[in-house]
Amino acid sequence: MVMLSKFEQVQKQWGGTSDVIDHWLMSRQQLLIDYCKLAGLPPFEQKTRQLPTSSQLQLFSQQLVDYISEGHFKIYDMVMARWNATGYSPTEDISQLYAQITQTTDPLLNFTDRYCAIEEGDDIPDFDNDLSSIGELIELRFALEDNLIELISESLACPPGA
């Protein structure tokens, strides 16, 4: 799967450079695992494809909400605190990337709103299409975050005046 191989590349490139980035990557890894389980993708594929249970949908929805919230509130705040301590401030590139990332938030949250309330036996005819669309949005968000991680890592490695 493309998202997993890209994740491994990002983890090799940026893992260990900052506790902020390491934390971000750990959260992303858990979301990827949960998405693969839900979608029945390797290494979690099933011999016969079946719809996930309501508890699986609720778990993934909660993981997605947690990942989004953590990115917007915890990780961004951690980065800002680091920058303030070193006298660095976000560049226009960083601000634009963050704005693009936030544009993926509402569609992702709409998915969680729709599927976290599914009960066992409910009909979910658009699930495969919705899950595919969410996978594409997550992949886009990860690509944008990768660019942001690169800019953040560079800024934390070389603070102003260094």
Coordinates of N, CA, C and O in Angstrom, one line a residue:
M1 N 0.8 -1.2 0.0 CA 0.0 0.0 0.0 C 0.9 1.2 0.0 O 1.9 1.3 0.7
V2 N 0.5 2.2 -0.8 CA 1.3 3.4 -1.0 C 1.5 4.2 0.3 O 2.6 4.7 0.6
M3 N 0.4 4.4 1.1 CA 0.5 5.2 2.3 C 1.5 4.6 3.3 O 2.2 5.3 3.9
L4 N 1.5 3.2 3.4 CA 2.4 2.6 4.3 C 3.9 2.7 3.9 O 4.8 3.0 4.7
S5 N 4.1 2.6 2.6 CA 5.5 2.8 2.1 C 6.0 4.2 2.3 O 7.1 4.5 2.6
K6 N 5.1 5.2 2.0 CA 5.4 6.6 2.2 C 5.7 6.9 3.7 O 6.6 7.6 4.0
F7 N 4.9 6.3 4.5 CA 5.1 6.4 6.0 C 6.5 5.9 6.4 O 7.2 6.6 7.2
E8 N 6.8 4.8 5.9 CA 8.1 4.2 6.3 C 9.3 5.1 5.8 O 10.3 5.3 6.5
Q9 N 9.1 5.7 4.6 CA 10.1 6.7 4.1 C 10.2 7.9 5.0 O 11.3 8.3 5.4
V10 N 9.1 8.4 5.4 CA 9.1 9.6 6.3 C 9.7 9.3 7.6 O 10.4 10.0 8.2
Q11 N 9.3 8.1 8.1 CA 9.8 7.7 9.4 C 11.3 7.5 9.4 O 12.0 8.0 10.4
K12 N 11.9 7.0 8.3 CA 13.3 6.8 8.2 C 14.0 8.2 8.1 O 15.0 8.4 8.7
Q13 N 13.4 9.1 7.3 CA 14.0 10.4 7.1 C 13.9 11.3 8.3 O 14.9 12.0 8.6
W14 N 12.7 11.4 9.0 CA 12.6 12.4 10.0 C 12.4 11.8 11.4 O 12.5 12.6 12.4
G15 N 12.3 10.5 11.6 CA 12.2 9.9 12.9 C 13.4 10.1 13.7 O 14.6 10.0 13.1
G16 N 13.3 10.4 14.9 CA 14.4 10.7 15.8 C 15.0 12.1 15.8 O 15.9 12.4 16.5
T17 N 14.5 12.9 14.9 CA 15.1 14.3 14.8 C 14.5 15.2 15.8 O 15.1 16.2 16.2
S18 N 13.3 14.9 16.3 CA 12.6 15.7 17.3 C 11.5 14.9 18.0 O 10.8 14.1 17.4
D19 N 11.3 15.1 19.3 CA 10.3 14.4 20.0 C 8.9 14.8 19.5 O 8.0 14.0 19.5
V20 N 8.7 16.0 19.0 CA 7.5 16.5 18.4 C 7.1 15.7 17.2 O 6.0 15.1 17.0
I21 N 8.1 15.5 16.3 CA 7.9 14.8 15.1 C 7.7 13.3 15.4 O 6.9 12.7 14.8
D22 N 8.5 12.7 16.3 CA 8.3 11.3 16.6 C 6.9 11.1 17.1 O 6.3 10.0 16.8
H23 N 6.4 11.9 18.0 CA 5.1 11.8 18.5 C 4.0 11.8 17.4 O 3.1 11.0 17.3
W24 N 4.2 12.8 16.5 CA 3.3 12.9 15.3 C 3.3 11.6 14.5 O 2.3 11.1 14.1
L25 N 4.5 11.1 14.2 CA 4.6 9.9 13.4 C 4.0 8.7 14.1 O 3.4 7.8 13.5
M26 N 4.1 8.6 15.4 CA 3.5 7.5 16.2 C 2.0 7.5 16.0 O 1.3 6.5 15.8
S27 N 1.5 8.7 16.1 CA 0.0 8.9 16.0 C -0.4 8.5 14.6 O -1.5 7.9 14.4
R28 N 0.3 8.9 13.6 CA 0.0 8.6 12.2 C 0.1 7.1 12.0 O -0.8 6.5 11.3
Q29 N 1.1 6.4 12.5 CA 1.2 5.0 12.4 C 0.0 4.3 12.9 O -0.5 3.4 12.3
Q30 N -0.5 4.7 14.1 CA -1.7 4.0 14.6 C -2.9 4.2 13.7 O -3.7 3.3 13.5
L31 N -3.1 5.4 13.2 CA -4.2 5.7 12.3 C -4.1 4.9 11.0 O -5.1 4.3 10.6
L32 N -2.9 4.7 10.5 CA -2.7 3.9 9.3 C -3.1 2.4 9.6 O -3.7 1.8 8.8
I33 N -2.6 1.9 10.7 CA -3.0 0.5 11.1 C -4.5 0.4 11.2 O -5.0 -0.6 10.6
D34 N -5.1 1.3 11.8 CA -6.6 1.2 12.0 C -7.3 1.3 10.6 O -8.3 0.6 10.4
Y35 N -6.8 2.2 9.8 CA -7.4 2.3 8.4 C -7.2 1.0 7.7 O -8.2 0.5 7.0
C36 N -6.1 0.4 7.7 CA -5.8 -0.8 7.0 C -6.7 -2.0 7.5 O -7.2 -2.8 6.7
K37 N -6.9 -2.0 8.8 CA -7.8 -3.0 9.4 C -9.2 -2.8 8.9 O -9.9 -3.8 8.5
L38 N -9.6 -1.6 9.0 CA -11.0 -1.3 8.6 C -11.2 -1.6 7.1 O -12.3 -2.2 6.7
A39 N -10.3 -1.3 6.2 CA -10.4 -1.5 4.8 C -10.0 -2.9 4.4 O -10.2 -3.3 3.2
G40 N -9.5 -3.7 5.3 CA -9.1 -5.1 5.0 C -7.9 -5.1 4.0 O -7.8 -6.0 3.2
L41 N -7.0 -4.1 4.2 CA -5.8 -4.0 3.4 C -4.7 -4.8 4.0 O -4.7 -5.0 5.2
P42 N -3.7 -5.2 3.2 CA -2.5 -5.9 3.8 C -1.9 -5.1 5.0 O -1.8 -3.9 4.9
P43 N -1.5 -5.8 6.0 CA -1.5 -7.2 6.2 C -2.8 -7.7 6.9 O -2.8 -8.8 7.4
F44 N -3.9 -7.0 6.8 CA -5.1 -7.3 7.5 C -6.2 -7.8 6.5 O -7.4 -7.8 6.9
E45 N -5.8 -8.2 5.3 CA -6.8 -8.6 4.3 C -7.5 -9.9 4.8 O -7.0 -10.7 5.5
Q46 N -8.8 -10.0 4.4 CA -9.6 -11.1 4.7 C -9.9 -11.9 3.5 O -9.9 -11.4 2.4
K47 N -10.1 -13.2 3.7 CA -10.4 -14.1 2.5 C -11.7 -13.7 1.9 O -11.9 -13.7 0.7
T48 N -12.7 -13.4 2.7 CA -14.0 -12.9 2.2 C -14.2 -11.5 2.7 O -14.1 -11.2 3.9
R49 N -14.5 -10.6 1.9 CA -14.7 -9.2 2.2 C -16.1 -9.0 2.9 O -17.1 -9.4 2.4
Q50 N -16.0 -8.4 4.1 CA -17.3 -8.1 4.8 C -17.2 -6.7 5.4 O -16.1 -6.2 5.6
L51 N -18.4 -6.2 5.6 CA -18.4 -4.8 6.2 C -17.9 -4.9 7.6 O -18.1 -5.9 8.3
P52 N -17.3 -3.8 8.1 CA -16.8 -3.8 9.5 C -18.0 -3.7 10.4 O -19.1 -3.3 10.1
T53 N -17.7 -4.1 11.7 CA -18.7 -4.0 12.7 C -18.9 -2.5 13.1 O -18.0 -1.7 12.9
S54 N -19.9 -2.3 13.9 CA -20.1 -0.9 14.4 C -19.0 -0.5 15.3 O -18.6 0.6 15.3
S55 N -18.5 -1.5 16.1 CA -17.5 -1.1 17.0 C -16.2 -0.8 16.3 O -15.4 0.0 16.7
Q56 N -15.9 -1.5 15.2 CA -14.7 -1.2 14.4 C -14.8 0.2 13.8 O -13.9 0.9 13.7
L57 N -16.0 0.5 13.3 CA -16.3 1.9 12.7 C -16.1 3.0 13.8 O -15.5 4.0 13.5
Q58 N -16.6 2.7 15.0 CA -16.5 3.7 16.0 C -15.1 3.8 16.5 O -14.6 5.0 16.7
L59 N -14.3 2.7 16.5 CA -12.9 2.8 16.9 C -12.1 3.6 15.9 O -11.3 4.5 16.3
F60 N -12.3 3.4 14.6 CA -11.6 4.1 13.6 C -12.0 5.6 13.6 O -11.1 6.5 13.5
S61 N -13.3 5.8 13.8 CA -13.8 7.2 13.8 C -13.1 8.0 14.9 O -12.7 9.1 14.8
Q62 N -13.0 7.3 16.1 CA -12.4 8.0 17.3 C -10.9 8.2 17.0 O -10.4 9.3 17.4
Q63 N -10.2 7.2 16.4 CA -8.8 7.4 16.1 C -8.6 8.6 15.2 O -7.7 9.3 15.3
L64 N -9.5 8.7 14.2 CA -9.4 9.8 13.2 C -9.6 11.1 13.8 O -8.8 12.1 13.6
V65 N -10.6 11.2 14.7 CA -10.9 12.4 15.4 C -9.7 12.8 16.3 O -9.2 13.9 16.4
D66 N -9.1 11.8 17.0 CA -8.0 12.0 17.9 C -6.8 12.5 17.1 O -6.1 13.4 17.5
Y67 N -6.5 11.9 16.0 CA -5.4 12.3 15.1 C -5.5 13.7 14.7 O -4.6 14.5 14.8
I68 N -6.7 14.1 14.2 CA -7.0 15.4 13.7 C -6.8 16.4 14.9 O -6.2 17.4 14.7
S69 N -7.4 16.1 16.0 CA -7.4 17.0 17.1 C -6.0 17.2 17.6 O -5.5 18.3 17.9
E70 N -5.3 16.1 17.7 CA -3.9 16.2 18.2 C -3.0 17.0 17.3 O -2.2 17.8 17.7
G71 N -3.2 16.9 16.0 CA -2.5 17.7 15.0 C -2.8 19.1 15.2 O -1.9 20.0 15.2
H72 N -4.1 19.5 15.3 CA -4.5 20.9 15.4 C -4.1 21.5 16.7 O -3.7 22.7 16.8
F73 N -4.2 20.8 17.8 CA -4.1 21.4 19.1 C -2.8 21.0 19.8 O -2.1 21.9 20.3
K74 N -2.5 19.7 19.9 CA -1.3 19.4 20.7 C 0.0 19.6 19.9 O 0.9 20.2 20.4
I75 N 0.1 19.0 18.7 CA 1.4 19.0 18.0 C 1.7 20.5 17.5 O 2.8 20.9 17.7
Y76 N 0.7 21.1 17.0 CA 0.9 22.5 16.6 C 1.4 23.4 17.8 O 2.3 24.2 17.7
D77 N 0.7 23.2 18.9 CA 1.1 23.9 20.1 C 2.5 23.6 20.6 O 3.3 24.5 21.0
M78 N 2.9 22.3 20.5 CA 4.3 21.9 20.8 C 5.3 22.6 19.9 O 6.3 23.1 20.4
V79 N 5.0 22.6 18.6 CA 5.9 23.3 17.7 C 6.0 24.8 18.0 O 7.1 25.3 18.0
M80 N 4.8 25.4 18.2 CA 4.8 26.8 18.5 C 5.7 27.1 19.8 O 6.4 28.1 19.8
A81 N 5.5 26.3 20.8 CA 6.3 26.5 22.0 C 7.8 26.4 21.8 O 8.6 27.2 22.3
R82 N 8.2 25.4 21.0 CA 9.6 25.3 20.6 C 10.1 26.5 19.9 O 11.2 27.0 20.1
W83 N 9.3 26.9 18.9 CA 9.7 28.1 18.1 C 9.8 29.3 19.0 O 10.7 30.1 18.8
N84 N 8.8 29.5 19.9 CA 8.9 30.7 20.7 C 10.1 30.7 21.6 O 10.7 31.7 21.9
A85 N 10.5 29.5 22.1 CA 11.7 29.3 22.9 C 13.0 29.7 22.1 O 14.0 30.1 22.7
T86 N 13.0 29.5 20.8 CA 14.2 29.7 20.0 C 14.1 31.1 19.3 O 15.1 31.4 18.6
G87 N 13.0 31.7 19.3 CA 12.8 33.0 18.6 C 12.4 32.8 17.2 O 12.4 33.8 16.4
Y88 N 12.0 31.6 16.8 CA 11.6 31.3 15.4 C 10.1 31.6 15.2 O 9.4 31.4 16.2
S89 N 9.7 32.0 14.1 CA 8.3 32.2 13.8 C 8.0 31.5 12.5 O 8.8 31.4 11.6
P90 N 6.7 31.0 12.3 CA 6.4 30.3 11.1 C 6.6 31.2 9.8 O 6.3 32.4 9.8
T91 N 7.0 30.5 8.8 CA 7.2 31.2 7.5 C 5.9 31.2 6.7 O 4.9 30.5 7.1
E92 N 5.8 31.9 5.6 CA 4.6 31.8 4.8 C 4.3 30.4 4.3 O 3.2 30.0 4.2
D93 N 5.4 29.7 3.9 CA 5.3 28.3 3.4 C 4.6 27.4 4.5 O 3.7 26.6 4.2
I94 N 5.1 27.6 5.7 CA 4.5 26.8 6.8 C 3.1 27.2 7.1 O 2.2 26.3 7.2
S95 N 2.7 28.4 7.0 CA 1.3 28.9 7.2 C 0.4 28.4 6.1 O -0.7 27.9 6.4
Q96 N 0.9 28.4 4.9 CA 0.1 27.9 3.7 C -0.1 26.4 3.8 O -1.2 25.9 3.6
L97 N 0.9 25.7 4.2 CA 0.8 24.2 4.4 C -0.2 23.9 5.5 O -1.1 23.0 5.3
Y98 N -0.1 24.6 6.6 CA -1.1 24.3 7.7 C -2.5 24.6 7.2 O -3.4 23.9 7.5
A99 N -2.7 25.7 6.4 CA -4.0 26.0 5.9 C -4.6 24.9 5.0 O -5.7 24.6 5.1
Q100 N -3.7 24.4 4.2 CA -4.1 23.3 3.3 C -4.5 22.0 4.1 O -5.4 21.3 3.8
I101 N -3.7 21.8 5.1 CA -4.0 20.6 6.0 C -5.4 20.8 6.6 O -6.2 19.9 6.7
T102 N -5.7 22.0 7.1 CA -7.0 22.2 7.8 C -8.2 22.1 6.8 O -9.3 21.8 7.2
Q103 N -7.9 22.2 5.5 CA -9.0 22.1 4.5 C -9.4 20.6 4.4 O -10.5 20.3 4.0
T104 N -8.6 19.7 4.9 CA -9.0 18.2 4.8 C -9.8 17.9 6.1 O -10.4 16.8 6.1
T105 N -9.8 18.7 7.1 CA -10.4 18.4 8.4 C -11.9 18.1 8.3 O -12.4 17.1 8.7
D106 N -12.7 19.1 7.7 CA -14.1 18.9 7.7 C -14.6 17.6 6.9 O -15.4 16.9 7.5
P107 N -14.0 17.4 5.7 CA -14.5 16.1 5.1 C -14.1 14.9 5.9 O -14.9 13.9 5.9
L108 N -13.0 14.9 6.6 CA -12.7 13.7 7.4 C -13.6 13.6 8.6 O -14.1 12.5 9.0
L109 N -13.9 14.7 9.2 CA -14.9 14.7 10.4 C -16.3 14.4 9.9 O -17.0 13.7 10.7
N110 N -16.7 14.7 8.7 CA -18.0 14.3 8.2 C -18.1 12.8 8.1 O -19.1 12.2 8.4
F111 N -17.0 12.1 7.7 CA -17.0 10.7 7.7 C -17.2 10.1 9.1 O -18.0 9.2 9.3
T112 N -16.5 10.7 10.0 CA -16.6 10.2 11.4 C -18.0 10.4 11.9 O -18.6 9.5 12.6
D113 N -18.6 11.6 11.6 CA -20.0 11.8 12.1 C -20.9 10.8 11.5 O -21.9 10.4 12.1
R114 N -20.7 10.5 10.2 CA -21.6 9.6 9.5 C -21.5 8.1 10.0 O -22.5 7.4 10.2
Y115 N -20.3 7.7 10.3 CA -20.1 6.3 10.6 C -19.9 5.9 12.0 O -20.0 4.7 12.4
C116 N -19.7 6.9 12.9 CA -19.5 6.5 14.3 C -20.8 6.1 15.0 O -20.9 5.5 16.0
A117 N -21.9 6.6 14.3 CA -23.3 6.3 14.9 C -23.9 5.0 14.3 O -25.1 4.7 14.6
I118 N -23.2 4.3 13.4 CA -23.7 3.1 12.7 C -24.0 2.0 13.8 O -23.1 1.8 14.6
E119 N -25.1 1.4 13.7 CA -25.5 0.3 14.6 C -25.3 -1.0 13.8 O -25.4 -1.0 12.6
E120 N -25.1 -2.1 14.6 CA -25.0 -3.4 14.0 C -26.3 -3.6 13.1 O -27.4 -3.4 13.5
G121 N -26.1 -4.1 11.9 CA -27.2 -4.4 11.0 C -27.7 -3.2 10.2 O -28.5 -3.4 9.3
D122 N -27.2 -2.0 10.4 CA -27.5 -0.9 9.6 C -27.0 -1.1 8.2 O -26.0 -1.6 8.0
D123 N -27.8 -0.6 7.2 CA -27.4 -0.6 5.8 C -26.4 0.5 5.6 O -26.7 1.7 5.9
I124 N -25.3 0.2 5.0 CA -24.3 1.2 4.7 C -23.8 1.0 3.2 O -22.7 0.6 3.0
P125 N -24.7 1.4 2.3 CA -24.4 1.1 0.9 C -23.3 1.9 0.3 O -22.6 1.4 -0.6
D126 N -22.9 3.0 0.8 CA -21.8 3.8 0.2 C -20.5 3.7 0.9 O -19.6 4.4 0.7
F127 N -20.4 2.7 1.8 CA -19.3 2.6 2.6 C -18.0 2.4 1.9 O -17.0 3.1 2.1
D128 N -17.9 1.5 0.9 CA -16.7 1.3 0.1 C -16.2 2.6 -0.6 O -15.0 2.9 -0.5
N129 N -17.2 3.3 -1.2 CA -16.8 4.6 -1.8 C -16.3 5.6 -0.8 O -15.3 6.3 -1.0
D130 N -17.1 5.7 0.3 CA -16.7 6.6 1.4 C -15.3 6.3 2.0 O -14.5 7.2 2.2
L131 N -15.1 5.0 2.2 CA -13.8 4.6 2.8 C -12.7 4.9 1.8 O -11.6 5.3 2.2
S132 N -12.9 4.7 0.5 CA -11.9 5.0 -0.5 C -11.6 6.5 -0.5 O -10.4 6.9 -0.6
S133 N -12.7 7.3 -0.5 CA -12.5 8.8 -0.5 C -11.7 9.2 0.8 O -10.8 10.1 0.7
I134 N -12.0 8.6 1.9 CA -11.3 9.0 3.2 C -9.9 8.6 3.1 O -9.0 9.3 3.5
G135 N -9.6 7.4 2.5 CA -8.2 7.0 2.3 C -7.4 8.0 1.4 O -6.3 8.3 1.7
E136 N -8.1 8.5 0.4 CA -7.4 9.5 -0.5 C -7.2 10.8 0.3 O -6.1 11.4 0.2
L137 N -8.2 11.2 1.1 CA -8.0 12.4 1.9 C -6.9 12.3 3.0 O -6.1 13.2 3.2
I138 N -6.8 11.1 3.6 CA -5.8 10.8 4.6 C -4.4 10.9 3.9 O -3.5 11.5 4.4
E139 N -4.4 10.3 2.7 CA -3.1 10.3 2.0 C -2.7 11.7 1.6 O -1.5 12.1 1.7
L140 N -3.6 12.5 1.2 CA -3.3 13.9 0.9 C -2.9 14.7 2.1 O -1.9 15.4 2.1
R141 N -3.6 14.4 3.2 CA -3.2 15.1 4.5 C -1.8 14.7 4.9 O -1.0 15.5 5.3
F142 N -1.5 13.4 4.8 CA -0.2 12.9 5.1 C 0.9 13.6 4.3 O 2.0 13.9 4.8
A143 N 0.6 13.7 3.0 CA 1.6 14.3 2.1 C 1.9 15.8 2.5 O 3.0 16.2 2.5
L144 N 0.8 16.5 2.8 CA 0.9 17.9 3.2 C 1.7 17.9 4.6 O 2.6 18.8 4.8
E145 N 1.3 17.0 5.5 CA 2.0 17.0 6.8 C 3.5 16.6 6.6 O 4.4 17.2 7.3
D146 N 3.8 15.8 5.6 CA 5.2 15.4 5.4 C 6.0 16.7 5.0 O 7.1 16.9 5.5
N147 N 5.4 17.5 4.1 CA 6.1 18.8 3.8 C 6.2 19.7 5.0 O 7.2 20.3 5.2
L148 N 5.2 19.7 5.8 CA 5.2 20.5 7.0 C 6.3 20.0 8.0 O 7.0 20.7 8.6
I149 N 6.4 18.7 8.1 CA 7.4 18.0 9.0 C 8.8 18.4 8.6 O 9.6 18.8 9.4
E150 N 9.0 18.4 7.2 CA 10.3 18.8 6.7 C 10.6 20.3 7.1 O 11.7 20.5 7.6
L151 N 9.7 21.1 6.9 CA 9.9 22.6 7.2 C 10.1 22.7 8.7 O 11.0 23.5 9.2
I152 N 9.3 22.0 9.5 CA 9.4 22.1 11.0 C 10.8 21.6 11.4 O 11.5 22.2 12.3
S153 N 11.1 20.4 10.9 CA 12.4 19.8 11.3 C 13.6 20.7 11.0 O 14.5 20.9 11.8
E154 N 13.5 21.3 9.8 CA 14.6 22.3 9.4 C 14.6 23.5 10.3 O 15.7 23.9 10.7
S155 N 13.5 24.0 10.7 CA 13.4 25.2 11.5 C 13.9 24.8 13.0 O 14.6 25.7 13.6
L156 N 13.6 23.7 13.5 CA 14.0 23.3 14.8 C 15.5 22.9 14.9 O 16.1 23.1 15.9
A157 N 16.0 22.5 13.7 CA 17.4 22.1 13.7 C 18.3 23.3 13.6 O 19.5 23.3 14.1
C158 N 17.8 24.4 13.1 CA 18.6 25.6 12.9 C 17.9 26.8 13.3 O 17.3 27.5 12.5
P159 N 17.8 27.1 14.6 CA 17.0 28.2 15.1 C 17.7 29.5 14.7 O 18.8 29.6 14.3
P160 N 16.9 30.6 14.7 CA 17.4 31.9 14.3 C 18.6 32.3 15.1 O 18.7 32.0 16.3
G161 N 19.5 32.9 14.4 CA 20.7 33.4 15.1 C 21.8 32.3 15.3 O 22.9 32.6 15.8
A162 N 21.5 31.1 14.9 CA 22.5 30.0 15.1 C 23.5 30.0 14.0 O 23.4 30.6 13.0

